[in-house]
Structures are given as C-alpha cells and as structure tokens.
Tab-separated table of C-alpha atoms in Angstrom:
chain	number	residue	atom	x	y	z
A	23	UNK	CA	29.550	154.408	51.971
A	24	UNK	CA	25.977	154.367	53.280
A	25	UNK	CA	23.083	155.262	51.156
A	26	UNK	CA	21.766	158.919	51.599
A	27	UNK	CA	18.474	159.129	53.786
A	28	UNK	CA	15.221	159.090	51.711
A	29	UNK	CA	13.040	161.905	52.627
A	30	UNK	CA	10.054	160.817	54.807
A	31	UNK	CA	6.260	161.406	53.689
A	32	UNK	CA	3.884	160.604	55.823
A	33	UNK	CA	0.084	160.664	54.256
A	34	UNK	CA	-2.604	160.925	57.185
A	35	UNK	CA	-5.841	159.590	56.173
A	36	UNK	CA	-8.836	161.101	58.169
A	37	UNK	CA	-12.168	159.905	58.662
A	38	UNK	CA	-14.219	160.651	55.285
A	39	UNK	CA	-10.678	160.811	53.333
A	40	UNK	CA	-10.905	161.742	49.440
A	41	UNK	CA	-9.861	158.584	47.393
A	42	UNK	CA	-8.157	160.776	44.998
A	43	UNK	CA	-6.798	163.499	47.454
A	44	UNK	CA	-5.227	159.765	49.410
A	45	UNK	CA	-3.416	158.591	46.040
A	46	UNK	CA	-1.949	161.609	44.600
A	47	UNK	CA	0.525	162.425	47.581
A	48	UNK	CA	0.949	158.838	47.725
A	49	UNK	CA	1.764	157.756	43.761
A	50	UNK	CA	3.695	160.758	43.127
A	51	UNK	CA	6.308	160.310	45.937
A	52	UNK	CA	6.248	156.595	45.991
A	53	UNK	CA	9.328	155.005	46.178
A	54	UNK	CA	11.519	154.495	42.812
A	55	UNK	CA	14.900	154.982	41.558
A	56	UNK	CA	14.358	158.438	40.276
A	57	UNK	CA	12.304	159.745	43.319
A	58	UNK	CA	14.071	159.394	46.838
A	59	UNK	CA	11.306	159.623	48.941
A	60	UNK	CA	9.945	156.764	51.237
A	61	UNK	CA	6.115	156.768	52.204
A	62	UNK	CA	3.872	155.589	54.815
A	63	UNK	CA	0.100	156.087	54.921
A	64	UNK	CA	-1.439	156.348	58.780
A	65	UNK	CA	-4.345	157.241	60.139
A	66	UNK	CA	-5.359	158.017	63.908
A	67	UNK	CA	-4.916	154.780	64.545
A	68	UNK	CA	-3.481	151.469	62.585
A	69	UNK	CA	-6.555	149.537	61.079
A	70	UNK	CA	-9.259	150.229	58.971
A	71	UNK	CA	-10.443	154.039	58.138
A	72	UNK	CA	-13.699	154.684	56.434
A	73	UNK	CA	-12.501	156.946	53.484
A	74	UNK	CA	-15.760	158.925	51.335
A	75	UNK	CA	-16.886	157.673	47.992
A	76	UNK	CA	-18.096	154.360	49.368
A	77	UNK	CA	-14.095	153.251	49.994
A	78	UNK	CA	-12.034	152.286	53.018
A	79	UNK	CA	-8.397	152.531	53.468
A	80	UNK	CA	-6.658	149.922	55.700
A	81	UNK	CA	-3.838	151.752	57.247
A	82	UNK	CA	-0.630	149.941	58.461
A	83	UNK	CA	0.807	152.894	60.986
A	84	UNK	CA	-0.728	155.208	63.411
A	85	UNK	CA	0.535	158.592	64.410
A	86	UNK	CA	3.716	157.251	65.066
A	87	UNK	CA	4.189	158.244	61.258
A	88	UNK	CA	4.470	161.811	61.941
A	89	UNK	CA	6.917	161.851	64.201
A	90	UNK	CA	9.158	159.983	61.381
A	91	UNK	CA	7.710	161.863	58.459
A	92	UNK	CA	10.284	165.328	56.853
A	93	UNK	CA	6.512	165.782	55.101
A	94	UNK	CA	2.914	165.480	56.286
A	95	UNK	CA	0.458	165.560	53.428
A	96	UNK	CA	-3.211	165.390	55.027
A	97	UNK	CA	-6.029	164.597	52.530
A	98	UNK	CA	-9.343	166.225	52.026
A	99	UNK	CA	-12.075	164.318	54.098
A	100	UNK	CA	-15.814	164.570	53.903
A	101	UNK	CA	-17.930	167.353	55.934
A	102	UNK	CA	-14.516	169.438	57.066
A	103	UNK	CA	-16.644	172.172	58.472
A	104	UNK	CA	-18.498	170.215	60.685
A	105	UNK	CA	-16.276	169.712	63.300
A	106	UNK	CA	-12.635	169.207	64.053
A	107	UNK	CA	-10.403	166.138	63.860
A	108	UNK	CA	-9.860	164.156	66.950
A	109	UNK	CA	-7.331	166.243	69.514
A	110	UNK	CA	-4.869	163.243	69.236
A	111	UNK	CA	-4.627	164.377	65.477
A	112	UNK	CA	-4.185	167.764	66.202
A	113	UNK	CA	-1.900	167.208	68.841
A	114	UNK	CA	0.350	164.975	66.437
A	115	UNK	CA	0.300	168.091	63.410
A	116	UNK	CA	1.759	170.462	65.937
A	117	UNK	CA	4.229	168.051	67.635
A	118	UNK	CA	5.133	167.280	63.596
A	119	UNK	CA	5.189	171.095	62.611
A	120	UNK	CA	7.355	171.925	65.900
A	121	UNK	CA	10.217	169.170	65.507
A	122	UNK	CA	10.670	170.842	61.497
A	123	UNK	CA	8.060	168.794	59.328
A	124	UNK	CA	6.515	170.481	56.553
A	125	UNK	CA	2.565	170.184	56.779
A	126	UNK	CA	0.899	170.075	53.092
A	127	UNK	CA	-2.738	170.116	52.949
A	128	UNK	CA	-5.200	168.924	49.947
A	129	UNK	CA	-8.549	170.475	49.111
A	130	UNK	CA	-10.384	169.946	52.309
A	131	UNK	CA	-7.275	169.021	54.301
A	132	UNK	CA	-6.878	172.493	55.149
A	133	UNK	CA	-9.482	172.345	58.017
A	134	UNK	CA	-7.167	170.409	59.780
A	135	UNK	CA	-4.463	172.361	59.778
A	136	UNK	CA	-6.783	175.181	60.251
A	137	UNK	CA	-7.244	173.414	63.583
A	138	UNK	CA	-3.919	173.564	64.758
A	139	UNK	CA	-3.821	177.324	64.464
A	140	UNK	CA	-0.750	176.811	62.309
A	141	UNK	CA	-2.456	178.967	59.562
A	142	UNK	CA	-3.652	181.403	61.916
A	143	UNK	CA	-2.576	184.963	60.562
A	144	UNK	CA	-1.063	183.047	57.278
A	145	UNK	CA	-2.462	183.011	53.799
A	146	UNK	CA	-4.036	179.147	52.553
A	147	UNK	CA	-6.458	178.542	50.133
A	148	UNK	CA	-8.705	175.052	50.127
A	149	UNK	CA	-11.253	173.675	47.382
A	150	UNK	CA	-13.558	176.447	46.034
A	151	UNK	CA	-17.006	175.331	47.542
A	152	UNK	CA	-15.348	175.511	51.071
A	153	UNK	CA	-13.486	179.126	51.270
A	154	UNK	CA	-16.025	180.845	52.695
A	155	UNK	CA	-16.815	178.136	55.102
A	156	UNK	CA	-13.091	178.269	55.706
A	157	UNK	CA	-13.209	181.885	56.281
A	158	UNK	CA	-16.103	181.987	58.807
A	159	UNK	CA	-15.115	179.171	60.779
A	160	UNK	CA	-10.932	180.125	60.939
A	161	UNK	CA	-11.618	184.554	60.676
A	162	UNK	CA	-7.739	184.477	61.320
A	163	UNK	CA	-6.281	183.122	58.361
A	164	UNK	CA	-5.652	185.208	55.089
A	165	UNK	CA	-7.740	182.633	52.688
A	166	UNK	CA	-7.087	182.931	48.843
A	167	UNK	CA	-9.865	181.347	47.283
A	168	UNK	CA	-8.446	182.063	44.080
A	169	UNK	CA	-5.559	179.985	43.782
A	170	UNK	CA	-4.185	176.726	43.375
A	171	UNK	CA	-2.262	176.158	46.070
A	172	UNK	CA	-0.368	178.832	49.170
A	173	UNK	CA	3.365	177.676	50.032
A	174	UNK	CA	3.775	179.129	52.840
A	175	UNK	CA	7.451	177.659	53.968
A	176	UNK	CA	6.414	175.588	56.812
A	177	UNK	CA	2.461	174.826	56.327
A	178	UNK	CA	1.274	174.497	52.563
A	179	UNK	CA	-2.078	174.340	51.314
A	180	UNK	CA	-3.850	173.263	48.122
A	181	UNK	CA	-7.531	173.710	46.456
A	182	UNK	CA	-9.309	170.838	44.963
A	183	UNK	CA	-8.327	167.083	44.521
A	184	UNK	CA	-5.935	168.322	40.700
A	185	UNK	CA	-4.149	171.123	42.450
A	186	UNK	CA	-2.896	168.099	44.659
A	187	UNK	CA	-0.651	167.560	41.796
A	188	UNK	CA	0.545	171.093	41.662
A	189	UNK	CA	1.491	170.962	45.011
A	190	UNK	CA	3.179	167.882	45.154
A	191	UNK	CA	5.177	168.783	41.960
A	192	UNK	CA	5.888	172.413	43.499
A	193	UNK	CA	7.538	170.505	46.556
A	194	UNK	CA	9.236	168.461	44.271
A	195	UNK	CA	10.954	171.554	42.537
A	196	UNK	CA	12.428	172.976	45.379
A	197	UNK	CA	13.361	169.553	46.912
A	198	UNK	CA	14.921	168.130	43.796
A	199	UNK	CA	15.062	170.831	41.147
A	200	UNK	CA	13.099	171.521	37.715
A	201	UNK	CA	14.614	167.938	36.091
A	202	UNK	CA	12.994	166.023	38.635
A	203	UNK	CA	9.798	167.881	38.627
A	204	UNK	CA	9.035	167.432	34.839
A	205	UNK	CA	10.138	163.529	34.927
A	206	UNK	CA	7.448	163.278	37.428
A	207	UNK	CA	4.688	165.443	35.585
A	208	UNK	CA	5.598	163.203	32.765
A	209	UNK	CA	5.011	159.984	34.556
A	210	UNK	CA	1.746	161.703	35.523
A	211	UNK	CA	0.709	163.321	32.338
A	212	UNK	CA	0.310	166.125	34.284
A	213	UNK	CA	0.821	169.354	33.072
A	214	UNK	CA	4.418	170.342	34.199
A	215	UNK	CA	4.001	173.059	36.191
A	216	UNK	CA	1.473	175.210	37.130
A	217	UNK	CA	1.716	177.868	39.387
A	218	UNK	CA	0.285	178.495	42.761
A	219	UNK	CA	-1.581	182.023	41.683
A	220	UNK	CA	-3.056	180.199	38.872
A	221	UNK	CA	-6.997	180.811	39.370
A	222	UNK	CA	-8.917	177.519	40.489
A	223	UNK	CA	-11.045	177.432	37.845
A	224	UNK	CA	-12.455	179.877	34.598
A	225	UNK	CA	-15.032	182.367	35.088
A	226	UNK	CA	-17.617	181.141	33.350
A	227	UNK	CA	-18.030	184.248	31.161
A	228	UNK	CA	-14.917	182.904	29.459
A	229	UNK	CA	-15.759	180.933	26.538
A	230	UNK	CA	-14.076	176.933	26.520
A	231	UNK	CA	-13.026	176.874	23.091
A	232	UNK	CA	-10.537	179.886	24.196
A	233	UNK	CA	-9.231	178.538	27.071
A	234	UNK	CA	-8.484	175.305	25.302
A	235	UNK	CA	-6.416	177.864	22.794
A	236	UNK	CA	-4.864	179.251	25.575
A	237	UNK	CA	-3.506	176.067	26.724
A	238	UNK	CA	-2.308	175.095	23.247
A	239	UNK	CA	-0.417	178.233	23.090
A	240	UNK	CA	1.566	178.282	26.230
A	241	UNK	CA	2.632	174.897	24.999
A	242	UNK	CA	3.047	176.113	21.825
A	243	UNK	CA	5.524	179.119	23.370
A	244	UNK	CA	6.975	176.462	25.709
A	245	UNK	CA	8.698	174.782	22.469
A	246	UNK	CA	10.101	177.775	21.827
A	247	UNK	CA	11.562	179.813	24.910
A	248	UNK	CA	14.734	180.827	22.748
A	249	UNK	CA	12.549	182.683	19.933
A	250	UNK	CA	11.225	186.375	20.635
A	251	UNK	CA	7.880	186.050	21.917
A	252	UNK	CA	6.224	189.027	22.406
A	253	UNK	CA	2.769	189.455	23.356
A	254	UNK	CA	1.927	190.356	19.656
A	255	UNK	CA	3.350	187.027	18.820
A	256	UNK	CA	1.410	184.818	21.266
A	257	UNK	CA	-1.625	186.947	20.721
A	258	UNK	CA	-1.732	185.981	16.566
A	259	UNK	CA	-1.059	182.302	17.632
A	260	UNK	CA	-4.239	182.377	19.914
A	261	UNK	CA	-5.994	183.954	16.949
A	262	UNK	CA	-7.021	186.450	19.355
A	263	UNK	CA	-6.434	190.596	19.627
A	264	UNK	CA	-3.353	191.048	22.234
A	265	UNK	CA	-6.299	193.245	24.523
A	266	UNK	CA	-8.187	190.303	24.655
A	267	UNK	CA	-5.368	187.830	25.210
A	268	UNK	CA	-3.799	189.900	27.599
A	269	UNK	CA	-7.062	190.279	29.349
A	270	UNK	CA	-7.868	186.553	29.777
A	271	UNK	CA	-4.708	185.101	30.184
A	272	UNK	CA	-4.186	186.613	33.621
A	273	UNK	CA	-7.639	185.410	34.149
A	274	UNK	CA	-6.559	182.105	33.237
A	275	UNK	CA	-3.040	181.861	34.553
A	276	UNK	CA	-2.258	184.975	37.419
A	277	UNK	CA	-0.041	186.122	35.446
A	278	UNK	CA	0.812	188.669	32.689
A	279	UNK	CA	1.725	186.740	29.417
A	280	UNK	CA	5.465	188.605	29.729
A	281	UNK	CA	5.382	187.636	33.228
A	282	UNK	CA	4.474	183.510	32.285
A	283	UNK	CA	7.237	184.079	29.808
A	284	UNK	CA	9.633	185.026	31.830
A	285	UNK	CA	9.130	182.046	34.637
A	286	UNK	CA	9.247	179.883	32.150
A	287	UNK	CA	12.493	180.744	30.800
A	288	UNK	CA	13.482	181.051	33.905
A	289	UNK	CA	12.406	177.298	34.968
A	290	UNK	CA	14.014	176.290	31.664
A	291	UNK	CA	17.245	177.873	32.234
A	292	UNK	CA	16.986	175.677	36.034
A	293	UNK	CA	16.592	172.527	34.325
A	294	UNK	CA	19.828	173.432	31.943
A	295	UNK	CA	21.508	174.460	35.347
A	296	UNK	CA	20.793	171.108	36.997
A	297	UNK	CA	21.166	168.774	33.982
A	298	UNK	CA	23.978	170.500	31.967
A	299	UNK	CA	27.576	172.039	32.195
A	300	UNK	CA	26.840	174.708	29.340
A	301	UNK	CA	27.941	178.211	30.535
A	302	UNK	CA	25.504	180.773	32.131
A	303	UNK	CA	26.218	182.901	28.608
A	304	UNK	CA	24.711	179.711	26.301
A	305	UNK	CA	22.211	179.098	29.083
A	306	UNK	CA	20.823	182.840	28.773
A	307	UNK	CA	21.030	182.454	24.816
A	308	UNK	CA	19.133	179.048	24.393
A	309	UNK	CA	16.581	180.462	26.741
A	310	UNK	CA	15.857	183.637	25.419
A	311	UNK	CA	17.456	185.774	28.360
A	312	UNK	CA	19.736	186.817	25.949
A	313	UNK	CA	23.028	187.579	28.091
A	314	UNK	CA	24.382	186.347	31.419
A	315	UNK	CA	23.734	189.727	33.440
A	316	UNK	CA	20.455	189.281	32.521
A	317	UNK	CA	19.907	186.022	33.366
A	318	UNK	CA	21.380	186.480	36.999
A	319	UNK	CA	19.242	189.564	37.087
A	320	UNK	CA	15.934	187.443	36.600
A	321	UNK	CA	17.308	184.689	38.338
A	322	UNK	CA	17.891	187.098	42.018
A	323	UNK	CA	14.823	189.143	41.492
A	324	UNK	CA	12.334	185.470	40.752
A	325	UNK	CA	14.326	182.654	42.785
A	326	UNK	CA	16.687	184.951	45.363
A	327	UNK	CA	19.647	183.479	44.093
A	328	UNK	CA	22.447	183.072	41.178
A	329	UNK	CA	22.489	180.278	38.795
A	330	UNK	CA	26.009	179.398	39.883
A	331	UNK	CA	24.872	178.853	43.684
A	332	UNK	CA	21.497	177.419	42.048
A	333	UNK	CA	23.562	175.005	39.928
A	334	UNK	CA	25.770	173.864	43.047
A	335	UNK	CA	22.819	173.156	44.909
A	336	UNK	CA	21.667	170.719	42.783
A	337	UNK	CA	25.559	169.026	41.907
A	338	UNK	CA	26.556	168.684	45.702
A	339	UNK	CA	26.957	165.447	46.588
A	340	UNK	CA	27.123	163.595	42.685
C-alpha cells in the first residue's frame, strides 16, 4: 500500500528575509516521523538571497515551489512598505492561491500578500510597528493591529517574528488535531496554544510582575480543567481582586477568563477525542463540561461540529 502524501510547504524567502521569520515555518514543519509535512525553501529564483540581519540564505528551488506547495508561508523581509515584491512573485502567490494553496504570512510578510489583493476587503494583522503603514498603503483590507495572527481560511496572516509560532501551531491544529499541536509546542517550548485575538503585546500601563502571574495562573488552571474554576477561584490564585483580574486578563489574552476556560476545556476534551476511546460522558466529566449535552453544546457553538464527527476526523484512515 503506498505511503499517504506528505503535505507540501513551501517557504518563500524575499529579498531582506527575517532570519527568524525563515526558520520558524521551516523547523516546525520539517520533516519527521510525527509531523507529515515535506518542505522546500525558494526564493524568486534558485541561488543566493540576501536575507536582513547581516545573513544570506542559499535557496535550492525557485518559484517552481509554489506550484507544488498545499502551504505557502512567506517571511517578513526588510523595508515592506517601500515597495512591492517583484511581479514574478506576485504572479506566483495568486497562481498558488487560485490552484487551492493556503498563503500564511509572518510579521512583515503580509505586504506581500497585501500585493496580490488577496487581502483586499479581508481582515490581517502584521507586526505592530507596520499596521498603520499597512493600513495607508493597502486602505482595503480590515487590519487588526491587535492580534496575533487573522486565519482567514484561504490567506492567513501573523504579527511579529513569535506569533510565527502561533500560526504555524494554529495550522497544525486544524491539519492534525490538538495531539499533534502540543507535541510540537513541546518540541518548541513554546507555549501550547495561544490564540489569534490574543493582544500583540501589554499595554504598558500593565505592570510585568502581573502579567508574569497571569501566565502562571492559566497554567496553573490548565492542570486542572476538571476542578470548578470560577473566576473567584483564578482571581485568589493571581492574588488579585476578580475586577482587576477580569479587567486585565482580556487585556492580556482577548478573552474573558470564563471564555479562556471554556476553550481550553474545550481543546482538552479534542486531544481526549483524538488520542482516546473514553466516552463523550467521561470526556465531559474529566474536562469539567460536566455532561455530554453539554459538551456537544460547546463543542457546535466553538468548533461547528460534534465530538463524534470531530473524533472520526481524526481516526479515518488508522
């Protein structure tokens, strides 16, 4: 019986490429036993590219690579708002985007894309110091310049060099399920998920020492999905009032800390779908959804399906 297909990522390295926006796409869905994904790095042309940060990238394919690639992952370069990438690149993003690639962008990457008119009338976000720039230079995308990354089906985009890692792990969820995901984060040390309305970075009005609490408590709560958590409860762990916490963990995360609890139950009760034959009864009980109706409830209203088509999804084929 022949071996399934990998899934194709192409990563296209433009003039003035990131280093670190080049190697996340690239480590992350490297080939290995546990990740089925082949990759090729290209540029406009095989041959040498002169990447920013004083480093070059010699490139073995051209953009051949896109017409092979199920993903396109394009880099943050140098000076995006200067002027466009050659119309051969351009050309090669649409031809990509038309024959049913997904296009993922990375920090600054999202010029190029933004040059495709593939975002027009979409929303996308890119780093923080270029939204505006962004904004006046492409009026006809909806840019989010409070996020961490925009999945919009087709054409994704991502803010600065660390939300790379979001992204990549987001695709990763919905190509290979929660499991997956988290066995990559791991390999990463990454945190294992965070979500795309997550704000780019703290106001500065909110003081370190409370967003490092912050952090310790969602992992703390993370430990212990099955347990009532109530925002009383995560509030006293914080050492904060639950006004205050309530108050700065949207600020923090996007989300309400009912609503974070929730997804991440949720996510939990995915990885117990995909890895694990327990009933959707013990599934909603370890997780703290407490009964199956309610699981499937949370489950149609968050993912738009059931755990039982969710769980087949994921055991076709084994």
């Amino acid at each position: 019986m022949p071996a399934p297909r990998l899934n194709r990522v192409a990563v296209l390295v433009l003039e003035g490429a990131k280093p670190l926006d080049v190697g996340i796409p690239a480590q992350v869905f490297t080939t290995r036993a546990s990740m089925p994904y082949e990759v090729r790095v290209c540029g406009a042309a095989p041959g040498l590219v002169t990447g920013g940060d004083g480093l070059a990238y010699a490139v073995s394919h051209g953009l051949d690579a896109l017409e092979w690639a199920d993903v396109v992952f394009v880099p943050g370069y140098r000076f995006p708002d200067r002027e466009d990438p050659p119309p051969a690149v351009v050309d090669a993003l649409v031809a990509a985007h038309e024959r049913g690639a997904r296009l993922a962008a990375i920090s600054t990457g999202a010029f190029a894309l933004a040059a495709t008119g593939l975002l027009d009338g979409r929303r996308a976000t890119t780093h923080w110091h270029y939204t505006r720039a962004l904004m006046a230079r492409y009026p006809r995308i909806k840019v989010d310049e409070n996020v961490l990354f925009v999945d919009e089906g087709s054409v994704l985009t991502s803010a600065g060099a660390a939300s790379g890692i979001d992204l990549c792990l987001h695709i990763l969820r919905g190509d290979l399920g929660v499991a997956a995901s988290n066995h990559a984060a791991r390999r990463l040390v990454a945190a294992p998920y965070r979500s795309g309305g997550q704000a780019q970075y703290v106001p500065r009005s909110v003081p370190e020492p409370l967003g490092e609490r912050f952090a310790a408590t969602r992992e703390w709560a993370l430990h212990r999905l099955g347990d009532p958590l109530t925002l009383e409860v995560l509030a006293r762990q914080a050492g904060v009032s639950p006004r205050t916490f309530s108050r700065r963990f949207v600020e923090e995360t996007g989300y309400t800390p009912m609503q974070w609890v929730m997804r991440a139950r949720v996510d939990l009760a995915r990885e117990l779908l995909e890895r694990s034959q327990r009933s959707v009864e013990q599934i909603a009980a370890d997780t703290g959804l407490g009964t199956g109706a309610n699981l499937r409830l949370h489950f149609q209203r968050i993912l738009g399906t059931t755990p039982s088509e969710y769980r087949r999804t994921f055991t076709r084929g084994e």
